[in-house]
Short mmCIF file of C-alpha atoms in Angstrom, two decimals:
data_model
loop_
_atom_site.label_atom_id
_atom_site.label_comp_id
_atom_site.label_asym_id
_atom_site.label_seq_id
_atom_site.Cartn_x
_atom_site.Cartn_y
_atom_site.Cartn_z
CA MET A 10 -200.36 105.16 -5.95
CA ALA A 11 -200.83 104.56 -9.68
CA ALA A 12 -197.09 103.29 -9.84
CA ALA A 13 -197.67 100.79 -7.21
CA ARG A 14 -200.68 99.70 -8.95
CA GLU A 15 -198.62 98.83 -11.83
CA LEU A 16 -195.89 97.00 -10.06
CA TYR A 17 -198.48 94.42 -8.83
CA ASN A 18 -200.33 94.14 -11.92
CA LYS A 19 -197.47 93.59 -13.41
CA GLY A 20 -196.27 90.63 -10.34
CA ALA A 21 -193.04 93.12 -9.59
CA HIS A 22 -193.32 91.76 -6.26
CA SER A 23 -190.11 92.67 -4.82
CA ARG A 24 -190.17 96.33 -6.68
CA LEU A 25 -193.49 96.79 -4.85
CA LEU A 26 -192.25 95.29 -1.34
CA ALA A 27 -190.08 97.88 -1.14
CA ALA A 28 -192.06 100.83 -2.85
CA LEU A 29 -194.57 100.78 0.26
CA PRO A 30 -192.61 101.45 3.06
CA GLY A 31 -192.83 105.10 1.59
CA LEU A 32 -195.81 105.13 0.08
CA ILE A 33 -197.67 104.20 2.79
CA ALA A 34 -195.57 106.95 4.62
CA ASP A 35 -196.96 109.75 2.08
CA GLY A 36 -200.11 107.84 2.69
CA HIS A 37 -200.23 109.09 6.10
CA ALA A 38 -198.46 112.28 5.31
CA ALA A 39 -201.58 113.40 2.58
CA ALA A 40 -204.32 111.67 5.41
CA SER A 41 -203.01 114.08 7.77
CA SER A 42 -205.77 116.68 5.78
CA ARG A 43 -207.98 115.16 7.03
CA ARG A 44 -209.78 114.99 3.50
CA GLU A 45 -211.86 112.19 2.86
CA LEU A 46 -210.42 111.77 -0.23
CA ASP A 47 -206.96 111.48 1.06
CA GLN A 48 -207.89 108.88 3.96
CA ALA A 49 -209.39 106.81 1.50
CA ARG A 50 -206.19 106.72 -0.85
CA LEU A 51 -204.21 105.39 2.54
CA SER A 52 -206.97 102.67 2.64
CA ALA A 53 -206.20 102.07 -0.75
CA VAL A 54 -202.58 101.94 0.07
CA TYR A 55 -202.65 99.59 2.92
CA SER A 56 -205.42 97.38 0.87
CA LEU A 57 -202.79 97.45 -2.22
CA ALA A 58 -199.95 95.97 0.51
CA ALA A 59 -202.44 93.21 1.75
CA ALA A 60 -202.94 92.10 -1.76
CA VAL A 61 -199.15 91.75 -2.49
CA LEU A 62 -198.26 90.14 1.00
CA THR A 63 -201.17 87.41 0.80
CA LYS A 64 -199.86 86.60 -2.56
CA LEU A 65 -196.82 85.92 -0.54
CA GLY A 66 -198.08 83.76 1.73
CA SER A 67 -197.34 86.29 4.66
CA TYR A 68 -200.65 85.87 6.12
CA GLY A 69 -200.17 87.20 9.36
CA GLN A 70 -198.88 90.80 8.02
CA ALA A 71 -201.43 90.53 5.60
CA ARG A 72 -203.69 90.91 8.18
CA LEU A 73 -202.46 93.41 9.81
CA THR A 74 -202.45 95.53 6.91
CA ALA A 75 -205.89 94.99 6.19
CA ASP A 76 -206.94 95.84 9.56
CA ARG A 77 -205.68 99.28 8.64
CA ALA A 78 -207.02 99.62 5.64
CA ARG A 79 -210.29 98.55 7.01
CA THR A 80 -209.77 101.42 9.92
CA TRP A 81 -208.73 104.11 7.33
CA ALA A 82 -211.78 103.29 5.20
CA GLU A 83 -213.62 103.79 8.15
CA VAL A 84 -212.75 107.10 8.65
CA SER A 85 -212.64 108.12 5.65
CA GLY A 86 -216.67 107.32 4.95
CA SER A 87 -216.09 105.68 1.70
CA PRO A 88 -218.06 102.36 1.14
CA LEU A 89 -215.82 101.27 -1.84
CA ALA A 90 -212.85 101.47 -0.05
CA SER A 91 -214.54 99.65 2.87
CA ALA A 92 -215.63 97.03 0.23
CA ALA A 93 -211.58 97.13 -0.67
CA ALA A 94 -210.71 96.40 2.26
CA ALA A 95 -212.89 93.58 3.91
CA ARG A 96 -212.10 91.65 0.74
CA GLU A 97 -208.44 91.73 1.39
CA LEU A 98 -209.19 91.00 4.67
CA ALA A 99 -211.73 88.43 3.70
CA ILE A 100 -208.67 86.56 1.52
CA VAL A 101 -206.28 86.28 4.66
CA LEU A 102 -208.79 84.81 7.00
CA ARG A 103 -209.99 82.28 4.25
CA HIS A 104 -206.16 81.57 3.69
CA GLN A 105 -206.03 81.10 7.88
CA ASP A 106 -208.62 78.50 7.77
CA ARG A 107 -211.32 80.73 9.05
CA GLY A 108 -213.64 80.74 6.46
CA ALA A 109 -217.33 81.15 8.11
CA GLU A 110 -215.47 84.48 9.06
CA ALA A 111 -214.85 85.61 5.94
CA GLN A 112 -217.80 84.46 4.87
CA ARG A 113 -219.53 86.79 7.40
CA LEU A 114 -217.62 89.34 6.46
CA MET A 115 -217.50 89.21 2.83
CA THR A 116 -221.45 89.31 3.80
CA THR A 117 -221.92 92.23 5.58
CA ALA A 118 -219.37 93.94 2.96
CA ALA A 119 -221.63 93.34 -0.19
CA SER A 120 -224.66 94.61 1.80
CA ALA A 121 -223.01 97.73 1.89
CA VAL A 122 -222.19 98.06 -1.53
CA GLU A 123 -225.53 96.89 -2.18
CA ALA A 124 -227.03 99.66 -0.44
CA THR A 125 -225.62 102.56 -2.05
CA GLY A 126 -228.27 102.34 -4.85
CA LEU A 127 -225.47 100.39 -7.52
CA ARG A 128 -226.11 104.17 -9.20
CA THR A 129 -222.11 104.07 -11.09
CA ASP A 130 -220.54 101.48 -12.71
CA ALA A 131 -217.33 101.86 -10.39
CA ALA A 132 -219.83 100.88 -7.41
CA VAL A 133 -221.88 97.86 -9.84
CA SER A 134 -217.76 96.55 -10.31
CA ALA A 135 -217.66 96.73 -6.46
CA TYR A 136 -220.86 94.81 -6.02
CA ALA A 137 -220.22 91.88 -8.70
CA GLN A 138 -216.88 91.42 -6.77
CA MET A 139 -218.48 90.81 -3.20
CA LEU A 140 -220.30 88.20 -4.88
CA CYS A 141 -217.65 87.11 -6.86
CA THR A 142 -215.24 86.91 -3.33
CA LEU A 143 -217.96 85.30 -1.34
CA ALA A 144 -218.93 82.64 -4.16
CA TYR A 145 -215.71 81.26 -4.07
CA THR A 146 -215.03 81.79 -0.21
CA ALA A 147 -218.96 79.52 0.37
CA ALA A 148 -216.59 76.88 -2.47
CA ARG A 149 -213.89 76.63 -0.62
CA GLY A 150 -216.49 75.86 2.61
CA GLY A 151 -217.91 73.30 0.53
CA HIS A 152 -221.29 75.16 0.58
CA ARG A 153 -222.12 74.08 -3.75
CA ALA A 154 -225.44 75.70 -3.34
CA GLU A 155 -224.50 78.80 -2.22
CA ALA A 156 -221.15 79.34 -4.58
CA LEU A 157 -223.00 78.66 -7.55
CA SER A 158 -225.90 81.00 -6.59
CA MET A 159 -223.55 84.22 -5.96
CA THR A 160 -221.42 83.14 -9.11
CA GLU A 161 -225.04 83.63 -11.17
CA GLU A 162 -226.00 87.07 -8.88
CA ALA A 163 -222.16 88.05 -10.04
CA ARG A 164 -222.78 87.74 -13.62
CA ARG A 165 -226.46 89.79 -13.26
CA ALA A 166 -224.44 92.36 -11.69
CA ALA A 167 -222.40 92.89 -14.29
CA ARG A 168 -224.12 92.59 -17.14
CA ARG A 169 -224.37 96.36 -17.54
CA LEU A 170 -221.07 96.66 -16.95
CA PRO A 171 -217.99 97.63 -20.46
CA ALA A 172 -216.11 94.87 -21.87
CA VAL A 173 -213.29 95.98 -21.07
CA ALA A 174 -212.77 98.01 -17.33
CA PRO A 175 -211.56 101.46 -17.06
CA ALA A 176 -207.71 102.23 -16.03
CA GLY A 177 -207.34 102.84 -12.66
CA ARG A 178 -210.83 101.23 -11.13
CA LEU A 179 -210.66 99.94 -8.16
CA PHE A 180 -212.57 97.11 -8.94
CA PRO A 181 -211.89 95.70 -12.65
CA ILE A 182 -214.31 93.41 -13.36
CA SER A 183 -215.17 92.26 -16.68
CA PRO A 184 -217.03 89.04 -18.69
CA ALA A 185 -214.01 87.64 -19.19
CA ALA A 186 -212.95 87.89 -15.04
CA MET A 187 -216.31 86.70 -14.22
CA ASP A 188 -215.85 83.49 -16.31
CA LEU A 189 -212.25 83.23 -14.63
CA TYR A 190 -213.69 83.63 -10.97
CA ALA A 191 -216.59 80.92 -12.30
CA VAL A 192 -213.23 78.57 -12.51
CA GLY A 193 -211.77 79.20 -9.75
CA VAL A 194 -215.53 78.73 -7.75
CA HIS A 195 -215.39 75.31 -9.84
CA TRP A 196 -212.15 73.97 -9.13
CA ALA A 197 -211.97 74.92 -5.23
CA LEU A 198 -215.62 72.86 -5.44
CA GLY A 199 -213.64 69.72 -6.83
CA ASP A 200 -215.30 69.74 -10.44
CA ALA A 201 -212.31 69.89 -12.88
CA GLY A 202 -214.59 69.40 -15.61
CA ALA A 203 -216.34 72.31 -14.91
CA ALA A 204 -213.90 74.43 -14.08
CA LEU A 205 -212.19 73.53 -17.21
CA GLU A 206 -215.94 74.32 -19.20
CA ALA A 207 -216.22 77.16 -17.48
CA GLY A 208 -212.31 78.81 -18.84
CA LYS A 209 -212.31 76.80 -22.43
CA ASN A 210 -213.40 80.86 -24.22
CA LEU A 211 -211.39 82.36 -22.11
CA ARG A 212 -207.63 83.78 -24.11
CA PRO A 213 -204.89 86.21 -22.36
CA ALA A 214 -205.83 89.18 -24.36
CA GLN A 215 -209.43 89.32 -23.21
CA PHE A 216 -207.56 90.78 -19.27
CA PRO A 217 -205.75 94.26 -19.39
CA THR A 218 -202.80 93.43 -17.44
CA PRO A 219 -199.96 90.99 -17.09
CA GLU A 220 -201.01 89.95 -13.51
CA ARG A 221 -203.93 89.11 -14.73
CA LYS A 222 -202.85 87.38 -17.72
CA ALA A 223 -200.85 85.04 -15.61
CA ARG A 224 -203.59 84.45 -13.38
CA MET A 225 -205.67 83.16 -16.14
CA GLY A 226 -203.02 80.59 -16.94
CA THR A 227 -202.85 79.75 -13.51
CA ASP A 228 -206.32 79.13 -12.69
CA MET A 229 -206.39 76.58 -15.78
CA ALA A 230 -203.31 75.37 -14.69
CA ARG A 231 -204.86 74.42 -11.43
CA ALA A 232 -207.88 72.60 -13.28
CA TRP A 233 -205.77 70.95 -15.17
CA TRP A 234 -203.50 69.36 -12.73
CA ALA A 235 -206.66 68.69 -10.44
CA TRP A 236 -207.88 66.71 -13.72
CA GLY A 237 -204.76 64.85 -14.08
CA ARG A 238 -203.49 66.20 -17.20
CA PRO A 239 -200.16 67.53 -16.81
CA GLU A 240 -198.55 68.46 -20.12
CA GLN A 241 -201.53 70.60 -20.77
CA THR A 242 -200.81 71.51 -16.71
CA ALA A 243 -197.08 72.58 -17.67
CA ARG A 244 -198.82 74.34 -20.84
CA SER A 245 -200.82 76.65 -18.76
CA LEU A 246 -197.83 78.03 -16.30
CA LEU A 247 -195.64 78.32 -19.71
CA ASP A 248 -198.45 80.88 -20.61
CA ALA A 249 -198.54 82.18 -17.14
CA TYR A 250 -194.96 82.53 -16.34
CA ARG A 251 -194.41 83.96 -19.89
CA ALA A 252 -197.33 87.31 -19.02
CA SER A 253 -195.83 87.23 -15.35
CA PRO A 254 -193.01 85.72 -13.55
CA GLY A 255 -193.90 86.76 -9.92
CA GLU A 256 -197.67 84.67 -10.29
CA VAL A 257 -195.57 81.91 -10.50
CA ARG A 258 -192.52 82.02 -8.63
CA ASP A 259 -193.96 84.07 -5.60
CA ARG A 260 -196.85 81.93 -4.99
CA HIS A 261 -196.51 79.25 -2.47
CA ALA A 262 -199.30 77.35 -3.93
CA ILE A 263 -198.35 77.64 -8.13
CA ARG A 264 -194.59 76.92 -7.29
CA SER A 265 -195.66 73.71 -5.81
CA ILE A 266 -197.38 72.62 -8.89
CA VAL A 267 -193.92 73.72 -10.42
CA ASP A 268 -192.38 70.84 -7.78
CA GLU A 269 -195.19 67.95 -8.17
CA LEU A 270 -194.89 68.06 -12.19
CA ALA A 271 -191.16 68.08 -12.23
CA GLN A 272 -190.62 65.41 -9.81
CA ARG A 273 -194.12 62.73 -11.14
CA HIS A 274 -193.61 64.44 -14.66
CA PRO A 275 -190.16 65.30 -15.36
CA HIS A 276 -190.16 64.00 -19.09
CA THR A 277 -193.60 65.86 -19.99
CA SER A 278 -193.88 68.28 -22.75
CA GLY A 279 -192.92 71.85 -21.43
CA VAL A 280 -192.53 70.44 -17.21
CA LYS A 281 -188.47 70.70 -18.06
CA GLU A 282 -188.04 74.48 -19.51
CA LEU A 283 -190.66 75.19 -16.78
CA HIS A 284 -189.06 73.92 -14.08
CA ALA A 285 -185.65 75.23 -15.07
CA ALA A 286 -186.91 78.61 -15.53
CA THR A 287 -188.36 79.09 -11.88
CA ALA A 288 -185.46 78.01 -11.21
CA ARG A 289 -183.07 80.29 -12.65
CA GLN A 290 -185.81 83.04 -11.70
CA GLY A 291 -185.87 81.71 -7.82
CA ARG A 292 -181.76 82.46 -7.06
#
């Protein structure tokens, strides 16, 4: 599981997909012990599978694996495993244009985590993550006041957390991560200027994994693109690509920006290099 998570954090999506069948089989073998921890780990395997399938745009398969993650989380009784599984399912539902259903699911999941009393940093991290996903889902649905309110509530919840989340934490929330979620929320609300303002102090060094460093680049690129700045868009995408090629190459929404840049701004600084790099890797 640790090795698979490392592949995800590197953006090595193809290698992770190749490893998942064996990992899932091992997880089922372990869960036959009927120990709650083994059952929760199997749920976490399915949540990871759903996450990478969603990145690749395989929403039907992602939904199936997210459903299995929820089933095993319920069997295990682990509130954190349940939160992770609910989050992956909500993300899939959002991509399938079922935002209202995703919002209800996340609201229930956040309440369940809050009901634990938030006595540990792991629980606080999970709660803050639930609120961030709620905020982004609300933003995609056009619910501005709710999205901004949830973003601020997540910030308040995360204030007691360390600046760098411990390795292996299921929900690695940090102050920098909160700012990155704010970028996404403002972008989803159609306010590119506010998104750029939210991310103006973000730096790759604030994020512990290549996947998160690249996500910073792609989220900022989306904001620059919406703001009508092709050169800054290309620069941010190049930064993302250098951190983790898969985060640019494999995500359809990001790859479409690369293609649009090449078509509409072929002579802009960085565009030719970016397009050539993604085309070469795509073969």
